[in-house]
Amino acid sequence: RGQALPKVRIDLHQIQQVLVNLMLNSIQAMEKGGILTIRTFLENEEGVGVEVKDTGKGIPKSQLKKIFDPFFTTKSEGTGLGLSISLKILDNHKATIDVSSEEGTGSTFTIHFPGVKRDAF
């Protein structure tokens, strides 16, 4: 059993959309199969981190800075809005997202949710 995590203030449906976007991108990056790992963890004693990690094809360094831009896509189908919308949702939650990636190895997206004061609930 994992550690108890503090409460964070989120809109459940919006954060579900973010996680679905990240998971779909991961699955699509693993065209021949692979491993998708999702984990949560305590961050700075009061926040919560969520990590979405895949063993897909990875993102070229030249594209890493563009992946959150509206309409940027490397896929033949799709609008290129998933990560852009996800970033906006996370901004609205005062959360941040980091990405690390290595071509041929996979990508890791880490969301950082700020904690809330205990008396806020």
PDB file of C-alpha atoms in Angstrom:
ATOM      1  CA  ARG A   1       0.000   0.000   0.000  1.00  0.00           C
ATOM      2  CA  GLY A   2       1.302   3.427  -0.934  1.00  0.00           C
ATOM      3  CA  GLN A   3       1.689   6.476   1.214  1.00  0.00           C
ATOM      4  CA  ALA A   4      -1.285   8.691   2.021  1.00  0.00           C
ATOM      5  CA  LEU A   5      -1.301  11.801  -0.119  1.00  0.00           C
ATOM      6  CA  PRO A   6      -2.565  15.233   0.892  1.00  0.00           C
ATOM      7  CA  LYS A   7      -5.661  16.719  -0.667  1.00  0.00           C
ATOM      8  CA  VAL A   8      -5.282  18.958  -3.673  1.00  0.00           C
ATOM      9  CA  ARG A   9      -7.937  21.161  -5.203  1.00  0.00           C
ATOM     10  CA  ILE A  10      -8.877  19.971  -8.703  1.00  0.00           C
ATOM     11  CA  ASP A  11     -11.741  19.849 -11.149  1.00  0.00           C
ATOM     12  CA  LEU A  12     -12.030  16.078 -11.530  1.00  0.00           C
ATOM     13  CA  HIS A  13     -13.303  16.126 -15.120  1.00  0.00           C
ATOM     14  CA  GLN A  14     -10.613  18.512 -16.316  1.00  0.00           C
ATOM     15  CA  ILE A  15      -7.800  16.541 -14.694  1.00  0.00           C
ATOM     16  CA  GLN A  16      -9.246  13.333 -16.131  1.00  0.00           C
ATOM     17  CA  GLN A  17      -8.985  14.978 -19.562  1.00  0.00           C
ATOM     18  CA  VAL A  18      -5.321  15.834 -18.916  1.00  0.00           C
ATOM     19  CA  LEU A  19      -4.518  12.271 -17.832  1.00  0.00           C
ATOM     20  CA  VAL A  20      -6.397  10.747 -20.779  1.00  0.00           C
ATOM     21  CA  ASN A  21      -4.490  13.042 -23.176  1.00  0.00           C
ATOM     22  CA  LEU A  22      -1.156  11.985 -21.669  1.00  0.00           C
ATOM     23  CA  MET A  23      -2.068   8.291 -21.651  1.00  0.00           C
ATOM     24  CA  LEU A  24      -3.309   8.355 -25.263  1.00  0.00           C
ATOM     25  CA  ASN A  25      -0.101  10.050 -26.401  1.00  0.00           C
ATOM     26  CA  SER A  26       1.916   7.422 -24.540  1.00  0.00           C
ATOM     27  CA  ILE A  27      -0.049   4.539 -26.018  1.00  0.00           C
ATOM     28  CA  GLN A  28       0.276   5.977 -29.525  1.00  0.00           C
ATOM     29  CA  ALA A  29       4.042   6.377 -29.016  1.00  0.00           C
ATOM     30  CA  MET A  30       4.313   2.646 -28.248  1.00  0.00           C
ATOM     31  CA  GLU A  31       3.281   1.367 -31.678  1.00  0.00           C
ATOM     32  CA  LYS A  32       4.782  -2.075 -31.056  1.00  0.00           C
ATOM     33  CA  GLY A  33       3.686  -2.315 -27.440  1.00  0.00           C
ATOM     34  CA  GLY A  34       5.508  -1.263 -24.332  1.00  0.00           C
ATOM     35  CA  ILE A  35       4.999  -0.313 -20.721  1.00  0.00           C
ATOM     36  CA  LEU A  36       2.873   2.596 -19.484  1.00  0.00           C
ATOM     37  CA  THR A  37       3.466   3.454 -15.835  1.00  0.00           C
ATOM     38  CA  ILE A  38       1.378   5.919 -13.850  1.00  0.00           C
ATOM     39  CA  ARG A  39       2.320   6.773 -10.299  1.00  0.00           C
ATOM     40  CA  THR A  40       1.512   9.383  -7.697  1.00  0.00           C
ATOM     41  CA  PHE A  41       3.853  10.677  -5.028  1.00  0.00           C
ATOM     42  CA  LEU A  42       4.135  13.199  -2.219  1.00  0.00           C
ATOM     43  CA  GLU A  43       5.911  16.369  -3.197  1.00  0.00           C
ATOM     44  CA  ASN A  44       7.429  18.880  -0.774  1.00  0.00           C
ATOM     45  CA  GLU A  45       5.370  17.506   2.141  1.00  0.00           C
ATOM     46  CA  GLU A  46       2.188  19.169   0.877  1.00  0.00           C
ATOM     47  CA  GLY A  47       1.815  18.769  -2.880  1.00  0.00           C
ATOM     48  CA  VAL A  48       1.111  15.788  -5.098  1.00  0.00           C
ATOM     49  CA  GLY A  49       3.006  14.640  -8.153  1.00  0.00           C
ATOM     50  CA  VAL A  50       1.603  12.469 -10.929  1.00  0.00           C
ATOM     51  CA  GLU A  51       3.992  10.758 -13.323  1.00  0.00           C
ATOM     52  CA  VAL A  52       3.004   9.259 -16.688  1.00  0.00           C
ATOM     53  CA  LYS A  53       5.909   7.287 -18.137  1.00  0.00           C
ATOM     54  CA  ASP A  54       6.104   5.216 -21.315  1.00  0.00           C
ATOM     55  CA  THR A  55       8.621   3.090 -23.168  1.00  0.00           C
ATOM     56  CA  GLY A  56       7.643   4.538 -26.532  1.00  0.00           C
ATOM     57  CA  LYS A  57       9.686   6.059 -29.311  1.00  0.00           C
ATOM     58  CA  GLY A  58      10.484   9.231 -27.375  1.00  0.00           C
ATOM     59  CA  ILE A  59      10.376  12.851 -28.475  1.00  0.00           C
ATOM     60  CA  PRO A  60      13.267  14.384 -30.435  1.00  0.00           C
ATOM     61  CA  LYS A  61      15.033  17.184 -28.530  1.00  0.00           C
ATOM     62  CA  SER A  62      14.245  19.566 -31.393  1.00  0.00           C
ATOM     63  CA  GLN A  63      10.517  19.069 -30.754  1.00  0.00           C
ATOM     64  CA  LEU A  64      10.424  19.092 -26.939  1.00  0.00           C
ATOM     65  CA  LYS A  65       9.921  22.860 -26.662  1.00  0.00           C
ATOM     66  CA  LYS A  66       7.074  22.771 -29.203  1.00  0.00           C
ATOM     67  CA  ILE A  67       4.916  19.918 -27.879  1.00  0.00           C
ATOM     68  CA  PHE A  68       2.694  22.220 -25.801  1.00  0.00           C
ATOM     69  CA  ASP A  69       2.177  24.696 -28.671  1.00  0.00           C
ATOM     70  CA  PRO A  70      -1.366  24.762 -30.105  1.00  0.00           C
ATOM     71  CA  PHE A  71      -1.700  22.750 -33.334  1.00  0.00           C
ATOM     72  CA  PHE A  72       1.784  21.213 -33.067  1.00  0.00           C
ATOM     73  CA  THR A  73       1.612  17.534 -33.966  1.00  0.00           C
ATOM     74  CA  THR A  74       3.800  14.854 -35.466  1.00  0.00           C
ATOM     75  CA  LYS A  75       0.842  12.556 -36.102  1.00  0.00           C
ATOM     76  CA  SER A  76      -0.876  12.168 -39.452  1.00  0.00           C
ATOM     77  CA  GLU A  77      -4.225  12.387 -37.668  1.00  0.00           C
ATOM     78  CA  GLY A  78      -5.076  14.684 -34.801  1.00  0.00           C
ATOM     79  CA  THR A  79      -5.365  18.374 -34.124  1.00  0.00           C
ATOM     80  CA  GLY A  80      -2.274  18.986 -32.028  1.00  0.00           C
ATOM     81  CA  LEU A  81      -4.414  20.448 -29.255  1.00  0.00           C
ATOM     82  CA  GLY A  82      -4.256  17.729 -26.577  1.00  0.00           C
ATOM     83  CA  LEU A  83      -1.098  18.877 -24.816  1.00  0.00           C
ATOM     84  CA  SER A  84      -1.891  22.556 -25.351  1.00  0.00           C
ATOM     85  CA  ILE A  85      -5.303  22.143 -23.691  1.00  0.00           C
ATOM     86  CA  SER A  86      -3.732  20.042 -20.944  1.00  0.00           C
ATOM     87  CA  LEU A  87      -1.196  22.776 -20.187  1.00  0.00           C
ATOM     88  CA  LYS A  88      -3.969  25.389 -19.966  1.00  0.00           C
ATOM     89  CA  ILE A  89      -5.990  23.181 -17.598  1.00  0.00           C
ATOM     90  CA  LEU A  90      -2.937  22.647 -15.399  1.00  0.00           C
ATOM     91  CA  ASP A  91      -2.178  26.392 -15.418  1.00  0.00           C
ATOM     92  CA  ASN A  92      -5.736  27.003 -14.206  1.00  0.00           C
ATOM     93  CA  HIS A  93      -5.057  24.569 -11.345  1.00  0.00           C
ATOM     94  CA  LYS A  94      -1.763  26.319 -10.506  1.00  0.00           C
ATOM     95  CA  ALA A  95      -0.063  23.054 -11.403  1.00  0.00           C
ATOM     96  CA  THR A  96       2.997  22.596 -13.593  1.00  0.00           C
ATOM     97  CA  ILE A  97       4.135  19.858 -15.951  1.00  0.00           C
ATOM     98  CA  ASP A  98       7.637  18.730 -16.867  1.00  0.00           C
ATOM     99  CA  VAL A  99       8.671  16.390 -19.635  1.00  0.00           C
ATOM    100  CA  SER A 100      11.802  14.375 -20.150  1.00  0.00           C
ATOM    101  CA  SER A 101      12.311  12.178 -23.158  1.00  0.00           C
ATOM    102  CA  GLU A 102      14.927  10.141 -24.919  1.00  0.00           C
ATOM    103  CA  GLU A 103      14.488   8.921 -28.472  1.00  0.00           C
ATOM    104  CA  GLY A 104      14.128   5.168 -28.612  1.00  0.00           C
ATOM    105  CA  THR A 105      13.625   4.900 -24.842  1.00  0.00           C
ATOM    106  CA  GLY A 106      10.431   6.773 -23.983  1.00  0.00           C
ATOM    107  CA  SER A 107       9.006   9.834 -22.292  1.00  0.00           C
ATOM    108  CA  THR A 108       8.036  10.888 -18.792  1.00  0.00           C
ATOM    109  CA  PHE A 109       5.488  13.607 -18.059  1.00  0.00           C
ATOM    110  CA  THR A 110       5.374  14.770 -14.443  1.00  0.00           C
ATOM    111  CA  ILE A 111       2.552  16.943 -13.121  1.00  0.00           C
ATOM    112  CA  HIS A 112       3.113  18.927  -9.915  1.00  0.00           C
ATOM    113  CA  PHE A 113      -0.037  19.902  -7.992  1.00  0.00           C
ATOM    114  CA  PRO A 114       0.364  22.411  -5.177  1.00  0.00           C
ATOM    115  CA  GLY A 115      -0.935  21.451  -1.759  1.00  0.00           C
ATOM    116  CA  VAL A 116      -3.735  23.312  -0.050  1.00  0.00           C
ATOM    117  CA  LYS A 117      -3.884  24.505   3.521  1.00  0.00           C
ATOM    118  CA  ARG A 118      -5.451  21.919   5.803  1.00  0.00           C
ATOM    119  CA  ASP A 119      -8.214  24.279   6.926  1.00  0.00           C
ATOM    120  CA  ALA A 120      -9.281  24.965   3.313  1.00  0.00           C
ATOM    121  CA  PHE A 121     -11.526  21.881   3.230  1.00  0.00           C
TER     122      PHE A 121
END
